[in-house]
Amino acid sequence: MVRLADIDKPQTSLNSVSWLAARVAGALIGGLILRLWMMHAFPQVGGDALIYGNIAKNIVFHGQFALTDGSGVIHSTLIRLPGYPLFLAACFAIFGADHYNAVAYLQIALELGACLLLADFVRHITCTRAALNTLWLAAMCPFTAVYSSAPLTESLTFDMICLALWSLQRYLGPPSLTRNSRWTSLALLTFAISVAATLRPDGALLAIALWPALLFTRNPAISFRSAIRPALLYAVVSVLPFAAWTARNWSTFHVFEPLAPRYANDPGEDPHLGWQHWVKTWCLDFTCTSEIYWNAPDGAIATDDLPHSAPNPAFDSPQQQAETADLIAEYNRTQQISQDLDARFEALAQQRAATHPFRTHLLLPLGRLADMTLRPRVENLTIDLRWWEYWNHRPETRFSWTYAGVNLLFLFLGLAGFFFRPQYWPYMAAYLVLRCLLLLTIEAPETRYTLEFFPFLFVLGGITLWRIFRYRPHRSSQHSN
């Protein structure tokens, strides 16, 4: 079998240190400028970021993984995994509490370093040109860059995916690698997948997708028996943080919770499952998430904001429309979801699911996945939520469609990369498939849930660009040979 790295060897100019350094520096400088500009143009300290900051400050000042409520009372919590609050707590201890700018600068530096790791991963499985392509794609992608300065889990998750791919290749790399270097690489891989899983519950998918590579992409000179030992060690060590977290949750709350609750509720808090199930029967895009789903509880809901027509109507008959209006009116009186109201939402959800099971269980989940994957990623920009209403804001609509086109280009380049079947492509595909299957289960879509696709899209996209524009010798030189 011919490996990609053996095809189209780079020109002699690629060996020039100055040639390579100039292009690497250009990508990093461009990526830095883009991230610093986005940091100041689109600040994102709010919402979930403040929840993480709240927990981090209680870790620093009170030694507790806890939240401070509006009345100033501190209470333990498990609604977030410990990874990012601990990272913020370390930053606050060093730079001072609420110094989110320092956090942003650190995250930007780490992300640019991760872009270099991703490029080096591609260099080892293909060539330098493909690696430079990957570096430029990763450094200059606006969709990941805008999150690099946000005090959220997305940027560190990106870093851990890049570190995991790089250390995996190092561990399974050439036989000439020393034993110490190989074990160091395995330790870094274990660290990366453990941290990824303590940042977000879905981070565990990275460990699941990459673990088989330790067995099935090993050097032929290494026996299966010799490979299984470090693979099992990797598996055991990577779950140790969750053992500690599970023990803490059992000790504090007397519940078995190895990750974080699906609906971010502490023990004893009602997750309002009836409301969740009802939303799942009609919510299709981020507009529904922002205008309705996030408003409950504690916020008013406008009935007019509910979708009225196909493909995701919130009611299928005049009778159902009247019932829905009554439920929303009752909710708006207190802006709380009582057990009785939640039960009525559940009954309505079951009725709608029974009437339209194909739409509820297949079409809407696929539609939500498509919305998260293809929608213009303008949620953090100063763009109207209803960006497609051209008659209200023509420049914003044109920009959003252009942004959607850029997003589609990244997807096309990445998916096209599978055609060339680079090394580790089955494991990258496994991660993307697993993540898509997970996203099919959510009620309310957000485009940031698909940001974890991008490290793999950068890798595969860089290889695609290399194959499209790879150096071809002139015919005259071919004839002369």
Coordinates of C-alpha atoms in Angstrom, one line a residue:
M1 CA 0.0 0.0 0.0
V2 CA 1.3 3.4 -0.9
R3 CA 1.3 6.0 1.9
L4 CA 0.4 9.6 1.2
A5 CA 3.8 10.7 2.6
D6 CA 5.5 8.7 -0.2
I7 CA 3.6 10.6 -3.0
D8 CA 4.8 13.8 -4.5
K9 CA 7.8 14.5 -2.4
P10 CA 8.2 18.3 -1.7
Q11 CA 10.4 20.5 -3.7
T12 CA 13.9 21.3 -2.6
S13 CA 12.7 24.7 -1.5
L14 CA 10.7 23.1 1.3
N15 CA 14.0 22.2 2.9
S16 CA 14.8 25.8 3.2
V17 CA 14.6 26.8 6.9
S18 CA 13.8 30.5 6.0
W19 CA 11.1 29.4 3.5
L20 CA 9.4 27.3 6.2
A21 CA 9.9 29.7 9.0
A22 CA 8.4 32.6 7.0
R23 CA 5.2 30.7 6.3
V24 CA 4.9 29.3 9.8
A25 CA 5.4 32.8 11.3
G26 CA 2.9 34.3 8.8
A27 CA 0.2 31.9 9.9
L28 CA 0.9 32.4 13.6
I29 CA 1.0 36.2 13.3
G30 CA -2.1 36.2 11.3
G31 CA -3.8 33.9 13.8
L32 CA -2.7 36.1 16.7
I33 CA -4.0 39.3 15.0
L34 CA -7.3 37.6 14.2
R35 CA -7.8 36.4 17.8
L36 CA -6.8 39.7 19.4
W37 CA -9.2 41.6 17.2
M38 CA -12.0 39.2 17.9
M39 CA -11.3 39.3 21.6
H40 CA -11.8 43.1 21.7
A41 CA -14.5 43.3 19.0
F42 CA -16.7 40.5 20.4
P43 CA -16.2 40.2 24.2
Q44 CA -18.0 37.1 25.6
V45 CA -17.9 37.3 29.4
G46 CA -21.5 36.3 30.2
G47 CA -23.9 33.4 30.5
D48 CA -22.0 30.1 31.0
A49 CA -18.7 32.0 31.4
L50 CA -20.0 33.6 34.6
I51 CA -21.1 30.2 35.9
Y52 CA -17.6 28.9 35.4
G53 CA -16.1 32.0 37.0
N54 CA -18.4 31.7 40.0
I55 CA -17.3 28.2 40.7
A56 CA -13.6 29.1 40.1
K57 CA -13.8 32.0 42.6
N58 CA -15.3 29.7 45.2
I59 CA -12.5 27.2 44.6
V60 CA -9.9 30.0 45.1
F61 CA -11.4 31.8 48.1
H62 CA -13.4 29.0 49.9
G63 CA -11.8 25.8 48.7
Q64 CA -15.2 24.6 47.5
F65 CA -16.5 23.4 44.2
A66 CA -19.6 25.5 44.7
L67 CA -21.9 28.3 43.3
T68 CA -22.8 31.5 45.1
D69 CA -26.5 32.3 44.5
G70 CA -28.1 35.7 44.2
S71 CA -28.5 36.1 47.9
G72 CA -24.8 35.4 48.6
V73 CA -25.3 31.8 49.9
I74 CA -22.6 29.3 48.8
H75 CA -23.8 25.8 47.9
S76 CA -22.0 22.9 46.4
T77 CA -22.7 22.0 42.8
L78 CA -22.1 19.3 40.2
I79 CA -23.7 21.1 37.2
R80 CA -20.3 21.5 35.5
L81 CA -17.4 19.1 35.2
P82 CA -14.3 20.2 37.2
G83 CA -11.8 20.7 34.3
Y84 CA -12.5 24.3 33.2
P85 CA -13.4 25.7 36.7
L86 CA -10.1 24.4 37.9
F87 CA -8.3 26.0 35.0
L88 CA -10.0 29.3 35.7
A89 CA -9.3 29.0 39.4
A90 CA -5.6 28.6 38.6
C91 CA -5.7 31.7 36.3
F92 CA -7.5 33.7 39.0
A93 CA -5.0 32.6 41.7
I94 CA -2.1 33.8 39.4
F95 CA -3.6 36.8 37.7
G96 CA -6.4 37.9 40.1
A97 CA -10.1 37.1 40.3
D98 CA -12.2 38.1 37.4
H99 CA -9.2 38.9 35.2
Y100 CA -10.8 37.3 32.2
N101 CA -8.4 39.2 29.8
A102 CA -5.5 37.3 31.2
V103 CA -7.4 34.1 30.7
A104 CA -8.1 35.1 27.1
Y105 CA -4.5 35.9 26.4
L106 CA -3.4 32.5 27.8
Q107 CA -6.0 30.6 25.8
I108 CA -5.0 32.4 22.6
A109 CA -1.4 31.4 23.2
L110 CA -2.4 27.8 24.0
E111 CA -4.6 27.6 20.9
L112 CA -1.9 28.8 18.6
G113 CA 0.5 26.2 20.1
A114 CA -2.2 23.6 19.5
C115 CA -2.3 24.7 15.8
L116 CA 1.4 24.0 15.6
L117 CA 0.9 20.5 17.1
L118 CA -1.9 19.8 14.6
A119 CA 0.4 20.9 11.7
D120 CA 3.2 18.7 13.0
F121 CA 0.8 15.8 13.2
V122 CA 0.0 16.3 9.5
R123 CA 3.6 16.7 8.6
H124 CA 4.4 13.2 10.0
I125 CA 1.5 11.5 8.2
T126 CA 1.9 13.3 4.9
C127 CA 4.4 16.1 4.1
T128 CA 5.4 19.7 5.0
R129 CA 3.1 21.3 2.4
A130 CA 0.0 19.6 3.8
A131 CA 1.2 20.6 7.3
L132 CA 1.5 24.3 6.3
N133 CA -2.0 24.1 4.8
T134 CA -3.3 22.7 8.0
L135 CA -1.6 25.4 10.0
W136 CA -3.0 28.2 7.9
L137 CA -6.5 26.7 8.1
A138 CA -6.4 26.3 11.9
A139 CA -4.8 29.6 12.6
M140 CA -7.0 31.7 10.3
C141 CA -10.4 30.0 10.9
P142 CA -12.7 32.6 12.3
F143 CA -15.1 30.1 13.8
T144 CA -12.6 28.7 16.3
A145 CA -10.7 31.9 16.7
V146 CA -13.8 33.8 18.1
Y147 CA -14.0 31.2 20.9
S148 CA -10.2 31.3 21.8
S149 CA -10.7 34.3 24.0
A150 CA -14.1 33.2 25.5
P151 CA -14.0 31.9 29.1
L152 CA -15.7 28.7 27.9
T153 CA -14.6 25.1 27.4
E154 CA -14.4 25.2 23.6
S155 CA -10.8 26.6 23.3
L156 CA -9.2 24.1 25.7
T157 CA -11.2 21.3 24.1
F158 CA -9.7 22.2 20.8
D159 CA -6.2 22.2 22.4
M160 CA -6.7 18.7 23.9
I161 CA -7.9 17.2 20.6
C162 CA -4.8 18.6 18.9
L163 CA -2.5 17.3 21.6
A164 CA -4.2 13.9 21.5
L165 CA -3.7 13.5 17.8
W166 CA -0.1 14.7 18.0
S167 CA 0.9 12.5 20.9
L168 CA -0.9 9.5 19.4
Q169 CA 1.2 9.8 16.2
R170 CA 4.3 10.2 18.3
Y171 CA 3.5 7.1 20.3
L172 CA 2.8 5.0 17.2
G173 CA 5.5 6.6 15.2
P174 CA 8.8 5.3 13.8
P175 CA 10.5 2.3 15.6
S176 CA 13.5 4.6 16.1
L177 CA 11.7 6.4 18.8
T178 CA 13.2 5.7 22.2
R179 CA 11.3 3.9 24.9
N180 CA 11.3 7.0 27.1
S181 CA 10.0 9.2 24.3
R182 CA 7.3 6.6 23.5
W183 CA 6.1 6.5 27.1
T184 CA 6.2 10.3 27.3
S185 CA 4.0 10.4 24.3
L186 CA 1.5 7.9 25.8
A187 CA 1.4 10.0 29.0
L188 CA 0.6 13.1 27.0
L189 CA -2.1 11.2 25.1
T190 CA -3.6 10.1 28.3
F191 CA -3.4 13.6 29.8
A192 CA -5.1 15.0 26.7
I193 CA -8.1 12.7 26.6
S194 CA -8.5 12.9 30.4
V195 CA -8.6 16.7 30.3
A196 CA -10.9 16.7 27.3
A197 CA -13.3 14.5 29.2
T198 CA -13.2 16.7 32.4
L199 CA -13.9 19.8 30.3
R200 CA -17.2 18.5 28.8
P201 CA -19.2 15.3 29.2
D202 CA -18.9 14.6 25.4
G203 CA -15.1 14.9 25.7
A204 CA -15.1 11.2 26.6
L205 CA -15.8 10.5 22.9
L206 CA -12.2 11.3 22.1
A207 CA -10.9 8.5 24.2
I208 CA -13.4 6.1 22.8
A209 CA -12.5 7.0 19.2
L210 CA -8.7 6.9 19.6
W211 CA -8.2 4.0 21.9
P212 CA -8.5 1.3 19.1
A213 CA -5.6 3.0 17.3
L214 CA -3.3 1.9 20.1
L215 CA -4.0 -1.7 19.0
F216 CA -4.7 -1.7 15.3
T217 CA -2.2 1.0 14.1
R218 CA 0.7 -0.4 16.0
N219 CA 4.1 -1.2 14.5
P220 CA 3.9 -4.7 12.9
A221 CA 7.0 -5.6 14.9
I222 CA 5.0 -5.1 18.1
S223 CA 2.8 -8.0 19.1
F224 CA -0.8 -7.6 20.1
R225 CA 0.0 -8.8 23.6
S226 CA 2.7 -6.1 24.0
A227 CA 0.3 -3.5 22.6
I228 CA -2.6 -4.3 24.9
R229 CA -0.7 -3.5 28.1
P230 CA -0.1 0.2 27.5
A231 CA -3.6 0.4 25.9
L232 CA -5.1 -0.9 29.2
L233 CA -2.9 1.4 31.2
Y234 CA -4.1 4.3 29.1
A235 CA -7.7 3.3 29.7
V236 CA -7.3 2.9 33.4
V237 CA -5.4 6.1 34.0
S238 CA -7.7 8.2 31.9
V239 CA -10.7 7.2 34.1
L240 CA -9.0 8.1 37.4
P241 CA -10.2 11.8 37.3
F242 CA -13.8 10.5 36.9
A243 CA -13.3 8.1 39.8
A244 CA -12.3 11.1 42.0
W245 CA -15.2 13.2 40.7
T246 CA -17.7 10.4 41.2
A247 CA -16.5 9.9 44.7
R248 CA -16.8 13.6 45.4
N249 CA -20.4 13.7 44.1
W250 CA -21.3 10.6 46.1
S251 CA -19.8 12.1 49.3
T252 CA -21.4 15.5 48.8
F253 CA -24.8 14.6 47.3
H254 CA -25.2 10.9 47.7
V255 CA -25.8 10.4 44.0
F256 CA -23.8 8.5 41.3
E257 CA -22.7 11.1 38.8
P258 CA -19.5 10.4 37.0
L259 CA -20.0 13.2 34.5
A260 CA -22.4 16.2 34.7
P261 CA -26.2 16.1 34.6
R262 CA -27.7 16.3 31.1
Y263 CA -29.8 19.3 32.0
A264 CA -27.3 21.0 34.3
N265 CA -29.4 20.5 37.4
D266 CA -28.1 19.8 40.9
P267 CA -29.7 17.0 43.0
G268 CA -33.1 18.0 44.1
E269 CA -33.6 20.5 41.2
D270 CA -36.4 19.6 38.7
P271 CA -35.0 19.3 35.2
H272 CA -38.5 19.8 33.8
L273 CA -38.5 16.8 31.6
G274 CA -42.0 17.4 30.2
W275 CA -40.9 20.8 29.0
Q276 CA -37.7 19.3 27.5
H277 CA -39.7 16.6 25.7
W278 CA -42.2 19.1 24.3
V279 CA -39.4 21.4 23.0
K280 CA -37.9 18.4 21.3
T281 CA -41.0 18.0 19.2
W282 CA -40.6 21.3 17.3
C283 CA -37.3 23.0 18.1
L284 CA -35.2 23.0 14.9
D285 CA -32.8 25.9 14.9
F286 CA -30.8 28.2 17.1
T287 CA -33.5 30.9 16.9
C288 CA -35.8 28.6 18.8
T289 CA -33.0 27.9 21.3
S290 CA -32.3 31.5 22.0
E291 CA -35.8 33.0 21.9
I292 CA -37.7 30.3 23.7
Y293 CA -35.7 27.4 25.2
W294 CA -33.2 29.6 27.1
N295 CA -36.0 31.8 28.5
A296 CA -37.5 29.1 30.6
P297 CA -37.6 29.2 33.5
D298 CA -37.4 32.8 34.8
G299 CA -38.1 34.5 31.5
A300 CA -41.2 35.4 29.5
I301 CA -42.1 33.5 26.3
A302 CA -43.9 35.1 23.4
T303 CA -46.3 32.7 21.7
D304 CA -45.7 34.5 18.4
D305 CA -42.0 33.3 18.6
L306 CA -43.1 29.7 18.3
P307 CA -42.8 28.3 14.7
H308 CA -46.1 28.2 13.0
S309 CA -45.4 26.3 9.8
A310 CA -43.5 23.3 8.4
P311 CA -41.1 21.8 8.8
N312 CA -41.3 22.3 12.5
P313 CA -44.7 23.6 13.6
A314 CA -45.2 23.9 17.4
F315 CA -48.8 22.8 16.9
D316 CA -50.5 20.7 14.3
S317 CA -54.2 21.7 14.7
P318 CA -56.2 24.7 16.0
Q319 CA -57.1 22.7 19.1
Q320 CA -53.4 22.0 19.8
Q321 CA -52.6 25.7 19.1
A322 CA -55.1 26.7 21.7
E323 CA -53.8 24.2 24.2
T324 CA -50.2 25.4 23.6
A325 CA -51.3 29.1 24.1
D326 CA -52.9 28.2 27.4
L327 CA -49.7 26.4 28.6
I328 CA -47.5 29.4 27.6
A329 CA -50.0 31.9 29.3
E330 CA -50.0 29.9 32.5
Y331 CA -46.2 29.7 32.4
N332 CA -45.9 33.5 31.8
R333 CA -47.9 34.2 34.9
T334 CA -45.2 33.0 37.2
Q335 CA -42.3 32.3 34.7
Q336 CA -41.8 29.0 36.5
I337 CA -42.6 25.4 35.5
S338 CA -44.6 23.7 38.2
Q339 CA -44.9 19.9 38.4
D340 CA -48.5 20.2 37.1
L341 CA -47.5 22.4 34.2
D342 CA -44.6 20.1 33.4
A343 CA -46.9 17.2 33.3
R344 CA -49.2 19.0 30.8
F345 CA -46.2 19.7 28.6
E346 CA -45.3 16.0 28.8
A347 CA -48.8 15.0 27.7
L348 CA -48.7 17.4 24.8
A349 CA -45.2 16.1 23.8
Q350 CA -46.4 12.5 23.9
Q351 CA -49.4 13.4 21.8
R352 CA -47.3 15.2 19.2
A353 CA -44.7 12.4 19.1
A354 CA -47.4 9.7 18.6
T355 CA -49.0 11.7 15.8
H356 CA -45.8 12.4 14.0
P357 CA -43.2 9.9 15.1
F358 CA -41.1 10.1 11.8
R359 CA -40.8 13.9 12.2
T360 CA -40.1 13.8 15.9
H361 CA -37.6 11.0 16.1
L362 CA -35.8 11.3 12.7
L363 CA -36.4 14.5 10.7
L364 CA -36.1 17.0 13.5
P365 CA -32.9 15.4 15.0
L366 CA -31.4 15.4 11.6
G367 CA -32.5 18.9 11.0
R368 CA -31.0 20.1 14.3
L369 CA -27.7 18.4 13.4
A370 CA -27.8 20.1 10.0
D371 CA -28.5 23.5 11.6
M372 CA -25.5 23.1 14.0
T373 CA -23.3 22.1 11.2
L374 CA -24.3 24.4 8.3
R375 CA -25.7 27.5 9.9
P376 CA -23.7 30.7 9.6
R377 CA -21.5 30.8 12.8
V378 CA -22.4 34.4 13.7
E379 CA -23.8 33.7 17.2
N380 CA -20.9 35.6 18.8
L381 CA -20.8 38.5 16.3
T382 CA -22.9 41.6 16.2
I383 CA -25.3 40.0 13.8
D384 CA -29.1 39.9 14.2
L385 CA -30.4 36.5 15.4
R386 CA -32.8 36.4 12.4
W387 CA -30.0 37.2 9.9
W388 CA -31.9 35.8 6.9
E389 CA -34.5 38.6 7.1
Y390 CA -33.0 40.5 4.2
W391 CA -35.6 43.3 4.3
N392 CA -34.5 44.3 7.8
H393 CA -30.7 44.2 7.5
R394 CA -29.3 43.6 4.1
P395 CA -25.6 43.9 4.9
E396 CA -25.9 41.5 7.8
T397 CA -27.8 39.0 5.6
R398 CA -25.2 39.1 2.9
F399 CA -22.4 38.7 5.4
S400 CA -24.1 35.8 7.0
W401 CA -24.5 34.0 3.7
T402 CA -20.9 34.6 3.0
Y403 CA -20.0 33.2 6.4
A404 CA -22.1 30.2 5.7
G405 CA -20.2 29.7 2.5
V406 CA -16.8 29.8 4.3
N407 CA -18.1 27.3 6.8
L408 CA -19.3 25.0 3.9
L409 CA -15.8 25.3 2.4
F410 CA -14.2 24.0 5.6
L411 CA -16.6 21.1 5.6
F412 CA -16.1 20.3 2.0
L413 CA -12.3 20.3 2.3
G414 CA -12.4 18.2 5.4
L415 CA -14.8 15.6 4.2
A416 CA -12.9 15.4 0.9
G417 CA -9.8 14.5 2.9
F418 CA -11.3 11.1 3.7
F419 CA -11.2 10.3 0.0
F420 CA -7.4 10.2 0.3
R421 CA -7.5 7.9 3.3
P422 CA -4.6 9.4 5.3
Q423 CA -3.2 7.6 8.3
Y424 CA -5.6 7.5 11.3
W425 CA -8.6 8.4 9.1
P426 CA -10.8 5.6 10.5
Y427 CA -10.3 7.0 14.0
M428 CA -11.0 10.6 13.0
A429 CA -14.1 9.3 11.2
A430 CA -15.2 7.4 14.3
Y431 CA -15.0 10.5 16.4
L432 CA -17.1 12.6 13.9
V433 CA -19.7 9.8 13.7
L434 CA -19.9 9.4 17.4
R435 CA -20.3 13.1 18.0
C436 CA -23.0 13.3 15.3
L437 CA -24.9 10.5 17.0
L438 CA -24.7 12.3 20.3
L439 CA -25.9 15.6 18.8
L440 CA -28.9 13.8 17.4
T441 CA -30.2 13.4 21.0
I442 CA -30.2 17.1 22.1
E443 CA -33.3 19.2 22.3
A444 CA -32.1 22.7 21.4
P445 CA -29.3 23.2 18.9
E446 CA -26.2 25.5 19.2
T447 CA -23.6 25.8 16.5
R448 CA -20.8 25.7 19.1
Y449 CA -21.6 22.0 19.7
T450 CA -20.0 21.2 16.4
L451 CA -16.8 23.2 16.9
E452 CA -15.1 19.9 18.0
F453 CA -15.3 18.9 14.3
F454 CA -12.8 21.5 13.2
P455 CA -9.5 20.0 14.4
F456 CA -10.2 17.0 12.2
L457 CA -11.5 19.3 9.3
F458 CA -8.2 21.2 9.5
V459 CA -6.2 18.0 9.2
L460 CA -8.2 16.6 6.4
G461 CA -8.6 20.0 4.7
G462 CA -4.8 20.6 4.7
I463 CA -4.3 17.2 3.0
T464 CA -7.0 17.9 0.5
L465 CA -5.4 21.2 -0.5
W466 CA -2.1 19.5 -0.8
R467 CA -3.5 16.9 -3.2
I468 CA -5.3 19.6 -5.2
F469 CA -2.3 21.9 -5.6
R470 CA 0.5 19.5 -5.3
Y471 CA 3.6 20.1 -7.4
R472 CA 3.4 18.6 -10.8
P473 CA 6.6 18.3 -12.9
H474 CA 6.6 20.0 -16.3
R475 CA 6.1 17.8 -19.3
S476 CA 9.4 18.8 -20.7
S477 CA 11.3 17.6 -17.7
Q478 CA 9.3 14.3 -17.8
H479 CA 10.4 13.8 -21.4
S480 CA 13.9 14.6 -20.7
N481 CA 14.0 12.0 -18.0

